[in-house]
Coordinates of C-alpha atoms and ligand atoms in Angstrom, one line a residue:
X7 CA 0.0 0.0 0.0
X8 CA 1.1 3.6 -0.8
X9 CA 2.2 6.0 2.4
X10 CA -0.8 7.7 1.5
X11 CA -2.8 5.1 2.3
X12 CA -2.1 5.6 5.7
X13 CA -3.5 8.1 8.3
X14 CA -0.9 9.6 11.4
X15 CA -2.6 9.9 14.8
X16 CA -0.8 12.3 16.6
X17 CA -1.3 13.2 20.3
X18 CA 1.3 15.8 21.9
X19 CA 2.1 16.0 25.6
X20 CA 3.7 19.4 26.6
X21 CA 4.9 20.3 29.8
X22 CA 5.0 24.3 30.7
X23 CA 7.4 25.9 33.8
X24 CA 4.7 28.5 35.2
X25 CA 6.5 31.9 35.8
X26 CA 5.8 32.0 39.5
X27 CA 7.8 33.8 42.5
X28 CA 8.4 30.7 44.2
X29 CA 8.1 26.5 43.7
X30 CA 5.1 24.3 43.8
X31 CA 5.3 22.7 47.2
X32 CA 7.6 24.9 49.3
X33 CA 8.8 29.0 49.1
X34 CA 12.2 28.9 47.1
X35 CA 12.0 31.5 44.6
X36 CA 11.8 30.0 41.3
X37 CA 15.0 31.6 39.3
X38 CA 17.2 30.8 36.3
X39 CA 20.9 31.1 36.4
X40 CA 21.8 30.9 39.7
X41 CA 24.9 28.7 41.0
X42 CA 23.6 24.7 41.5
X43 CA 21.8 23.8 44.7
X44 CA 21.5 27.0 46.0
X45 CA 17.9 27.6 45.8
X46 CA 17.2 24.9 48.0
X47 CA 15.1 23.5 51.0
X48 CA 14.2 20.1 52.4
X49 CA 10.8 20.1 50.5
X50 CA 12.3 20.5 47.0
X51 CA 15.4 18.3 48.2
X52 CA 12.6 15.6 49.3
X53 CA 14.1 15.0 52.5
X54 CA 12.7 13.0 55.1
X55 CA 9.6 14.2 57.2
X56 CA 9.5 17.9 55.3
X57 CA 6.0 18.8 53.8
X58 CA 4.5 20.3 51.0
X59 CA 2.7 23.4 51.1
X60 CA 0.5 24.1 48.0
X61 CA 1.5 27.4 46.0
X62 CA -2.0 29.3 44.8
X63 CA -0.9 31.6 42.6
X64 CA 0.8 27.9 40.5
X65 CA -3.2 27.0 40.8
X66 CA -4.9 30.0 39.5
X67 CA -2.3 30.5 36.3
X68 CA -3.6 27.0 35.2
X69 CA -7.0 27.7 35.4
X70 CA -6.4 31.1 33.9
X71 CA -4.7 28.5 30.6
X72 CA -8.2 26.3 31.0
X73 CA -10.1 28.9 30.3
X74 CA -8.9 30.2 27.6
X75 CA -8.5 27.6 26.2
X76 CA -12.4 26.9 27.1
X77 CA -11.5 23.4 29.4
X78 CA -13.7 22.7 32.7
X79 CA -12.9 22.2 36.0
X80 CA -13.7 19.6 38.7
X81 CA -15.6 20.9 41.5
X82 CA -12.3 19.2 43.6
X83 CA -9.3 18.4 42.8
X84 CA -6.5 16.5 44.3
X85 CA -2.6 15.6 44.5
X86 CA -1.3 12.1 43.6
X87 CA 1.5 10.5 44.0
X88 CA 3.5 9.2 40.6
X89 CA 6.3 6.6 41.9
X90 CA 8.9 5.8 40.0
X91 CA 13.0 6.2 41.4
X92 CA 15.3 8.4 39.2
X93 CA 18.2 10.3 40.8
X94 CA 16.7 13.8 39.8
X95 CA 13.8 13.6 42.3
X96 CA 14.5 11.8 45.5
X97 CA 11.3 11.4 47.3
X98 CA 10.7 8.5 44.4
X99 CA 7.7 9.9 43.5
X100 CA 6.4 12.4 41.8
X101 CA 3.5 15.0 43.2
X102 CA 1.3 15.2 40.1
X103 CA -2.7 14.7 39.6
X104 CA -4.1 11.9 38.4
X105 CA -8.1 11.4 38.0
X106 CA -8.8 14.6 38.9
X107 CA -7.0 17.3 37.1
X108 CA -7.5 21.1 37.1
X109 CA -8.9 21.2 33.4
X110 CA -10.5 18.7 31.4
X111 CA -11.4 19.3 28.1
X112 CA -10.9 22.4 25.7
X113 CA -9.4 23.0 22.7
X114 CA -6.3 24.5 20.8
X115 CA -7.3 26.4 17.7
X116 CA -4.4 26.3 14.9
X117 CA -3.6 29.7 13.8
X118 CA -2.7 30.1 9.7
X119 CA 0.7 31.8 10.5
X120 CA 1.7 29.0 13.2
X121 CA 2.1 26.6 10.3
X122 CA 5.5 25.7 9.0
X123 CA 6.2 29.2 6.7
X124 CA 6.8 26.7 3.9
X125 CA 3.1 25.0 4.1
X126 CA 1.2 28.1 5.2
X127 CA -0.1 28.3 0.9
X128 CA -1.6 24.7 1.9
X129 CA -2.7 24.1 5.0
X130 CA -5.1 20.7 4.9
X131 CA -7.7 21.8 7.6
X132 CA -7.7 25.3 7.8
X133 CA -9.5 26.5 10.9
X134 CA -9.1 23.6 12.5
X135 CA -8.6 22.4 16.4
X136 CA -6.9 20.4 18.3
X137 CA -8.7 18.8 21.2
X138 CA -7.5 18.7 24.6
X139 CA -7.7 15.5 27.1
X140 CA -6.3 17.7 30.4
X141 CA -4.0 19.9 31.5
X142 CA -2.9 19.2 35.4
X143 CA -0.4 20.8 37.4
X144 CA 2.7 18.7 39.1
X145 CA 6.4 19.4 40.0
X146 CA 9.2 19.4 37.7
X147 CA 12.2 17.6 39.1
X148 CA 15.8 18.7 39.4
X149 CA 18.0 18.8 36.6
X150 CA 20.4 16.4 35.6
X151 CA 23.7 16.8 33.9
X152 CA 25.6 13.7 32.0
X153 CA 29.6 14.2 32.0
X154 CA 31.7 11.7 30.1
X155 CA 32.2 9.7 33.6
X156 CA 29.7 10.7 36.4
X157 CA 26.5 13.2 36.5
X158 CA 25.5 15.9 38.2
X159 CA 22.2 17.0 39.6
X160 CA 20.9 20.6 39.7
X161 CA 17.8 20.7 42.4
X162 CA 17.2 24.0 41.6
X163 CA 14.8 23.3 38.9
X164 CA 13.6 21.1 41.2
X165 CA 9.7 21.8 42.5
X166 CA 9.2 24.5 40.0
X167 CA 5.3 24.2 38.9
X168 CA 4.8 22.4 35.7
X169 CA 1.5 22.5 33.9
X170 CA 1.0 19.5 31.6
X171 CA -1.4 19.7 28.6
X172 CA -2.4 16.6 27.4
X173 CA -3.6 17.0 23.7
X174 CA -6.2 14.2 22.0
X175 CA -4.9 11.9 18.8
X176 CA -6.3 14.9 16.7
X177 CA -3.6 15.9 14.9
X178 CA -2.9 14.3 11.3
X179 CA 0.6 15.5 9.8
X180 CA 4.4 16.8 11.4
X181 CA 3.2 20.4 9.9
X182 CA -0.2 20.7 12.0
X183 CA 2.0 19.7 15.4
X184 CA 4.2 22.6 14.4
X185 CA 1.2 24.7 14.6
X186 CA 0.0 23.3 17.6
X187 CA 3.3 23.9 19.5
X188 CA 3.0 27.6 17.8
X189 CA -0.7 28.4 18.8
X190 CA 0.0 27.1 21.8
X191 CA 3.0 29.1 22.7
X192 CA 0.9 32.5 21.4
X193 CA -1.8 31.6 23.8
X194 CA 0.4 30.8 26.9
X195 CA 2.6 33.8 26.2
X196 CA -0.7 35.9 25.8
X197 CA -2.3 34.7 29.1
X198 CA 1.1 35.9 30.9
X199 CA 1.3 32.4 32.7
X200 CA 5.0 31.4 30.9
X201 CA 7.6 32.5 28.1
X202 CA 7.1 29.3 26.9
X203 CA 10.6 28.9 25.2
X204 CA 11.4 25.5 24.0
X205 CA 14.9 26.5 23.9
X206 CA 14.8 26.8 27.2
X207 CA 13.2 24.2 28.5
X208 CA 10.5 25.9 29.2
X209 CA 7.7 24.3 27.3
X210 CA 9.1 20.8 26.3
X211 CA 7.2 18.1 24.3
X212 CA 6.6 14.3 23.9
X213 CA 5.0 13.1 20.9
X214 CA 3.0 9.6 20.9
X215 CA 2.7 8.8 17.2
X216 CA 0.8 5.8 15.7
X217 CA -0.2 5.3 11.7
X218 CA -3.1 2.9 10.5
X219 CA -4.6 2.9 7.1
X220 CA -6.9 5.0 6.2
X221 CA -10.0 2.1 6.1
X222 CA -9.1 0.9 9.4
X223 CA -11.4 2.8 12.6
X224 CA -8.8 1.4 15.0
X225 CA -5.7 3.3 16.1
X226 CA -2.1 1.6 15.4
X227 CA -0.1 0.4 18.3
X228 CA 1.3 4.2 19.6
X229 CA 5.6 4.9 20.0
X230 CA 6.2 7.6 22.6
X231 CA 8.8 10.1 21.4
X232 CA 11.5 11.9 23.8
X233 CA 14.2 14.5 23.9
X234 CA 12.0 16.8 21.2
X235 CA 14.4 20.2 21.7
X236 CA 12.7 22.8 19.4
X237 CA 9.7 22.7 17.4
X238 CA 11.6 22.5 14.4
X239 CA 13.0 19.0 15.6
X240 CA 9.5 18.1 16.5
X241 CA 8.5 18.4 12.8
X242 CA 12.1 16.8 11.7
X243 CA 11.1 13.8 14.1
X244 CA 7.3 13.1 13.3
X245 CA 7.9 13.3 9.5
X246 CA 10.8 10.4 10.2
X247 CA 8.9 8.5 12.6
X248 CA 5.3 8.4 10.4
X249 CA 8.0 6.9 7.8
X250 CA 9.6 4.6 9.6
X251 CA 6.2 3.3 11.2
X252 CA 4.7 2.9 7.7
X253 CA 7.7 0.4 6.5
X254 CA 7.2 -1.3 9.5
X255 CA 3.3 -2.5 8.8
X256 CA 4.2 -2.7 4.9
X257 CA 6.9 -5.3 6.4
X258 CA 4.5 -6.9 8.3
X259 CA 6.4 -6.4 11.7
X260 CA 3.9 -5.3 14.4
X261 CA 4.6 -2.2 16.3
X262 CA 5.3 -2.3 19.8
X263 CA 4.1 -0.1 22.7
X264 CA 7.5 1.7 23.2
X265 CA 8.8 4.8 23.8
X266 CA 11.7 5.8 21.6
X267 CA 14.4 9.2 21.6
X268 CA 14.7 11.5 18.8
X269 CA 18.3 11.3 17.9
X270 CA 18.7 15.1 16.1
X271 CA 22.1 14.9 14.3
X272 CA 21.5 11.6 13.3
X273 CA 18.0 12.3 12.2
X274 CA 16.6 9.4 13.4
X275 CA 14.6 7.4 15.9
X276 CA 16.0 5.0 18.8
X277 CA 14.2 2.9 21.3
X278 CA 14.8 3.6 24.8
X279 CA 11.9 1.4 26.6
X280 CA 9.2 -0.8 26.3
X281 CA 6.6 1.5 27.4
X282 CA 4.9 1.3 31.1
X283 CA 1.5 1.7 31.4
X284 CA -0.2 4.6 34.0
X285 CA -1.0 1.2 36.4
X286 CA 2.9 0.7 36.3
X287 CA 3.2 3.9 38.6
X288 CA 1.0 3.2 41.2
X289 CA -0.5 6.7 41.4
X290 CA -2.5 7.5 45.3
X291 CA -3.7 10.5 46.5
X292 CA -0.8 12.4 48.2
X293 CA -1.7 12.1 52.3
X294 CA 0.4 15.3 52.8
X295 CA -1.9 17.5 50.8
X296 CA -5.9 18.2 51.2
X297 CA -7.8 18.0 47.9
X298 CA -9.0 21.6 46.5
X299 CA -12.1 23.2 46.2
X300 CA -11.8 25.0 42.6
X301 CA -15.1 27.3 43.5
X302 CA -13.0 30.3 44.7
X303 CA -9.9 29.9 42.2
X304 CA -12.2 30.5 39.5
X305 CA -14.3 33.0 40.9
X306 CA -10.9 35.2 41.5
X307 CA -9.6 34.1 38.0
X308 CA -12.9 35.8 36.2
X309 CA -13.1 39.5 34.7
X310 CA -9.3 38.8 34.5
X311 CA -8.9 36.9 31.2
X312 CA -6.7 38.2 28.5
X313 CA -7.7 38.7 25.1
X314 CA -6.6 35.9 23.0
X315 CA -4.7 36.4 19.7
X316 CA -7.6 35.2 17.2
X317 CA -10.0 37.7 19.3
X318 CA -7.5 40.6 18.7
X319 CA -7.2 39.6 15.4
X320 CA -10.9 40.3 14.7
X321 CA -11.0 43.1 17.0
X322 CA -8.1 44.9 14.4
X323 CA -10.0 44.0 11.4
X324 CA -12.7 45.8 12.5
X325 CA -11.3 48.6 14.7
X326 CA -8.6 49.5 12.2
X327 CA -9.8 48.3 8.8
X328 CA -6.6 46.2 8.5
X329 CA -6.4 43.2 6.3
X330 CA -7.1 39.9 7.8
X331 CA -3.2 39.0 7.0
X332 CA -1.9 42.5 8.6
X333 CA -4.1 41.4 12.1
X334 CA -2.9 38.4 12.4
X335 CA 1.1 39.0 11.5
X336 CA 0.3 42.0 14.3
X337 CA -1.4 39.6 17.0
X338 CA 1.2 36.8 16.3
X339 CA 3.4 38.2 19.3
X340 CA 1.8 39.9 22.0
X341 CA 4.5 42.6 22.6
X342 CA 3.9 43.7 18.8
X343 CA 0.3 44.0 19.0
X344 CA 0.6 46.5 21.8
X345 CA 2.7 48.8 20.0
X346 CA 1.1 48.6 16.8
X347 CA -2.2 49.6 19.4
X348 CA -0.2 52.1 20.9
X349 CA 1.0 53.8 17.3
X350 CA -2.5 53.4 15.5
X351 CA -4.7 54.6 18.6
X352 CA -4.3 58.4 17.7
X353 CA -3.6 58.1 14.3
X354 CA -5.6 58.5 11.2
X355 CA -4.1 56.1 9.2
X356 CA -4.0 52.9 11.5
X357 CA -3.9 51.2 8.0
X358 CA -0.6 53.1 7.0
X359 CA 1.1 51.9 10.5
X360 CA 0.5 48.5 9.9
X361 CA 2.1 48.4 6.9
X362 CA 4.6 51.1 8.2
X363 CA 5.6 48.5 11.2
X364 CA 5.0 45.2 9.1
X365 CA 7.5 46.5 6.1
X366 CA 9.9 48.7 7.8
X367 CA 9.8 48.4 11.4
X368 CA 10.2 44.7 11.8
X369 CA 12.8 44.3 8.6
X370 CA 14.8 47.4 10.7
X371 CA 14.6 45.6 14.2
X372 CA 15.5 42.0 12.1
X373 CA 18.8 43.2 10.6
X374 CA 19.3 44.6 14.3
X375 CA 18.7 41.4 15.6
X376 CA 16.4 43.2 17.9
X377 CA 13.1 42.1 20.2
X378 CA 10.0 44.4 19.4
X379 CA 10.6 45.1 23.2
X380 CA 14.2 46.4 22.7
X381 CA 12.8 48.8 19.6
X382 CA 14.5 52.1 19.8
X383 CA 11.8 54.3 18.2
X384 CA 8.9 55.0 20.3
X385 CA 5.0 54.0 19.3
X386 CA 3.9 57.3 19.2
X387 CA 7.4 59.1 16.9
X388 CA 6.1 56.3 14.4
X389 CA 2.4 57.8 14.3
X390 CA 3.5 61.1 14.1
X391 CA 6.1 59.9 11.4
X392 CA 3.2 58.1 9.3
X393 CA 1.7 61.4 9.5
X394 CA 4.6 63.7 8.1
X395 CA 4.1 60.9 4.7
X396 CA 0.2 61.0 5.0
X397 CA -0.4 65.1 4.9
X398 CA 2.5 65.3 2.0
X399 CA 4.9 67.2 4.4
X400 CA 7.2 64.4 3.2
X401 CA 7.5 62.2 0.3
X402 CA 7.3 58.2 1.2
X403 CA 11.2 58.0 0.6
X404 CA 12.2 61.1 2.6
X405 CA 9.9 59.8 5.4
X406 CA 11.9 56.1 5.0
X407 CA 15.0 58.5 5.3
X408 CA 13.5 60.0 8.1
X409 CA 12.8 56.2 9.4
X410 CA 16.1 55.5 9.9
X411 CA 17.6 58.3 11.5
X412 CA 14.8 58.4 13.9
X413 CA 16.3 54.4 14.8
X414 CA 20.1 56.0 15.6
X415 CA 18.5 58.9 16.9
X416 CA 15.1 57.9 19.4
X417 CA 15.0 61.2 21.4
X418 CA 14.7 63.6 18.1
X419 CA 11.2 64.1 16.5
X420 CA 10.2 62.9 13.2
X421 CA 9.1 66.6 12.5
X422 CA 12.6 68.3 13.7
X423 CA 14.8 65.4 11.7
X424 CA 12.7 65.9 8.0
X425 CA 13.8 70.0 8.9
X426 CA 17.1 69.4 9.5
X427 CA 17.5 67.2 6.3
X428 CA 15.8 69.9 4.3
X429 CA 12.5 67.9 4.0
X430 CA 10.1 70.8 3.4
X431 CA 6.9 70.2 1.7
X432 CA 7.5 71.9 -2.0
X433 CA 5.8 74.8 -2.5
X434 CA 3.2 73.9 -4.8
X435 CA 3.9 76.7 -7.2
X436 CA 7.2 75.3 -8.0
X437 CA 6.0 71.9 -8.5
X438 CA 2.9 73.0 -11.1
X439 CA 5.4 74.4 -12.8
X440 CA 7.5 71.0 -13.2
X441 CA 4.0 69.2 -13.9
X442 CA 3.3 71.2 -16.9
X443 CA 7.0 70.9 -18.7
X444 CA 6.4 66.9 -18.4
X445 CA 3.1 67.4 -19.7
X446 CA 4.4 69.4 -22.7
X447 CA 7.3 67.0 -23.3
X448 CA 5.5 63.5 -23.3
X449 CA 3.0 63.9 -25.8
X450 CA 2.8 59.9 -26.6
X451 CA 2.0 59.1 -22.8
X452 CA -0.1 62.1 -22.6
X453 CA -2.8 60.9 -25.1
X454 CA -2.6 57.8 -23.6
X455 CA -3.3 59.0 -20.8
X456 CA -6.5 60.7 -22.0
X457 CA -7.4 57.5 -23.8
X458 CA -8.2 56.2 -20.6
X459 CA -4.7 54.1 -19.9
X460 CA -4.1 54.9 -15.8
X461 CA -0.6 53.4 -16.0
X462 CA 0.8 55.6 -18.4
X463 CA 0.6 58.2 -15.8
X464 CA 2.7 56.3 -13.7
X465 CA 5.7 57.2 -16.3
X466 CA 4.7 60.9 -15.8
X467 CA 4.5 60.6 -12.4
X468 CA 7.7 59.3 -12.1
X469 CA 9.2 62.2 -14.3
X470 CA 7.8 65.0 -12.2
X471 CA 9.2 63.1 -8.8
X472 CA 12.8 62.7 -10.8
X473 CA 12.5 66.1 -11.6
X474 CA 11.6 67.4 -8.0
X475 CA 14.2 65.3 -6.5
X476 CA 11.5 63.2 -4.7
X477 CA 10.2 66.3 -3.0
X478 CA 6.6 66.3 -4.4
X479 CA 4.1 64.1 -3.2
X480 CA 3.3 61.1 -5.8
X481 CA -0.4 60.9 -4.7
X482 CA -0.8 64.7 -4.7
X483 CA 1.0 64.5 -8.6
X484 CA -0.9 61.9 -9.8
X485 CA -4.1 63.7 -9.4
X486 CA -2.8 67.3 -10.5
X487 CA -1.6 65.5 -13.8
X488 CA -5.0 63.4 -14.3
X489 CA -6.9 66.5 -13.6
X490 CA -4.6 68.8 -16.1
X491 CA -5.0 66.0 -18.7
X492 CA -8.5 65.1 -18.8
X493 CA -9.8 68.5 -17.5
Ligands
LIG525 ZN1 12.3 24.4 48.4
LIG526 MN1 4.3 15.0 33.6

């Protein structure tokens, strides 16, 4: 049977450090980058006798995720035990939840720009979503560290709240997990809860993957995927094991319930384990720790939702008249939305900005290799710069001139800087005067022109801009000479 016989069933589990002050189950701060094992206490250490103490604000930032993301909530929910020994977490088990979660339910909606860049022209199921199983909240361990002879364990790491979002079989294809991961990351960068970086550890992934064909109602025998470092090696990983799972059945060797690691530079897959089933660990509820009422998180949690990014989307096609494309390169980060708000609030062109801060400003800050956050020029010196080019004070190419000074120098105004450079609007006199020689010395372009052929004023155009040295304005030309033509 052809590959294309065969359907992927793809179900993602992703794991999200919550920006708190301070850890799950005791009050060390949770902090990157600070020397090993000195963030510390004999909760997180797991010794012997300490207790748990449940962190609230860990609690509330995953039901503020739930509901945008439109799960429910158990009127209780409580703490279970996961055993299993490893070095990194000493207790031997793990404090997680087990059949009754903080969300069940909800849904990921893929967003068109999340998509690989290469398959955003054909995306199989636009406007599709991803449904979610549950999202609870456990601790993360410490942090080991594999040296050619001996490791090392960091226990800084370990305790900080980790949110785990369990995602149904729904997605179909290596380029709509990509999207996933990307919508996903939007939405939990939007709701403030985490940065979400898969590059640094922050949000990290495990794929389970199975492939059936197409006729068959059954799912295939699932492989569990590890050690997925970026979303790009996610893509690299699925696309390799869908392959390698499809030669398999052709071959007529069953699949096995496993889980296997994504070996990057090798670009392939390797088994690590027969899988262990959920029964294997033995989950109880946790003695230490009471189970929760949910009733007064989410009363505290409503009123204080954040938009989400297809909401703002919509909200800019409307409020601004922006394209659909335009809102939704705008909403893709959060930080960029807000200025692009912040520049197109007072203006009278909020259609102007977005292509001002979609074309210049973000091919300015990439060849700085600079964050939207760290941009020089301020929301508002944009606006008033989109204005200079709107009223004809300055052509579009002196106001691009003006652009980039303004990005060496913040603190000037776009107003002063087209002064300085000479940037006066031309007096109108003068440039009637340049309108009519081009008129008189283009006859051919001129009759086409009144035979009803737009373009060939562009060629006119052009000449009186050469001839003004770029100091008329082309929109303000084009009309005089249309006018003069055709009467
Ligand atoms: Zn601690
Ligand atoms: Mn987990």
């Amino acid at each position: 049977m052809p590959a294309t016989d065969y359907i992927a069933s793809i179900g993602l589990e992703v794991h999200v450090q919550l920006k708190t002050e301070s850890k799950m189950f005791c009050a060390c701060p949770v902090r990157f980058g600070a020397a090993p094992n000195t963030l510390v206490c004999p909760v997180c250490l797991g010794l012997p006798g300490a207790l748990p103490k449940l962190n609230a604000g860990a609690i509330e930032r995953t039901l503020v995720v739930g509901a945008l993301l439109g799960c429910g909530t158990p009127e209780v929910v409580k703490w279970d035990r996961k055993n299993y020994f490893y070095p990194d977490m000493p207790k031997n088990y793990q404090i997680s939840q087990f059949d009754l979660p903080l969300c069940l339910g909800g849904a990921v909606p893929l967003y068109e720009l999340a998509y690989p860049k290469d398959a955003q022209k054909e995306i199989a199921n636009p406007g599709k979503s991803v449904r979610l199983t549950r999202i609870h909240l456990e601790e993360d361990v410490a942090k080991s560290t594999h040296h050619a002879a001996y490791t090392t364990i960091d226990f800084n790491r370990a305790g900080t709240p980790l949110m785990e979002i369990v995602s149904e079989p729904d997605i179909e294809s290596p380029e709509e997990a990509v999207a996933y991961l990307n919508s996903l990351r939007q939405i939990l960068v939007y709701s403030g809860v985490s940065d979400a970086d898969m590059e640094k550890g922050q949000m990290r992934c495990d794929v389970n993957i199975s492939v059936r064909p197409r006729d068959q109602e059954e799912l295939g025998t699932k492989i569990e995927l590890k050690n997925l470092n970026s979303v790009s090696a996610v893509r690299r990983a699925i696309h390799h094991e869908i392959g390698r799972q499809i030669a398999e059945v052709e071959a007529a060797r069953p699949i096995q319930q496993a889980t296997w690691r994504w070996n990057d530079e090798v670009g392939q897959t390797e088994l690590m384990r027969l899988k262990e089933d959920a029964h294997d660990y033995r989950y109880f509820p946790d003695p230490d720790l009471l189970p929760v009422r949910t009733a007064p998180f989410l009363d505290r949690i409503r009123g204080q939702l954040p938009e989400l990014p297809h909401d703002k989307v919509a909200r800019f096609e409307e409020s601004y008249r922006i394209t659909h494309y335009d809102a939704s390169v705008l909403a893709s980060d959060r930080a960029l939305a807000d200025y692009y708000e912040a520049a197109a609030a007072g203006s009278s062109a909020p259609k102007k900005i977005a292509n001002w801060v979609i074309n210049n400003l973000l091919a300015e800050l990439k060849a700085r290799a600079l964050s939207i956050g760290e941009c020089p020029v301020a929301p508002d010196a944009l606006a008033s710069l989109v204005d200079l080019v709107e009223s004809g004070t300055v052509s579009n190419n002196q106001g691009k001139e003006v652009f980039a000074h303004l990005f060496e120098h913040p603190d000037e105004s776009p107003a002063d800087i087209a002064k300085a450079k000479g940037f006066e609007p031309a007096d109108s006199g003068e440039i009637d005067a340049i309108i009519d020689e081009v008129v008189a010395a283009n006859p051919g372009p001129v009759d086409d022109v009144r035979g009803g052929n737009d373009k060939a004023a562009n060629f006119l155009v052009g000449q009186v801009m050469k001839r003004s040295r770029g100091k008329a304005n082309p929109k303000q030309v084009t009309e005089t000479i249309l006018a003069k033509i055709r009467g």
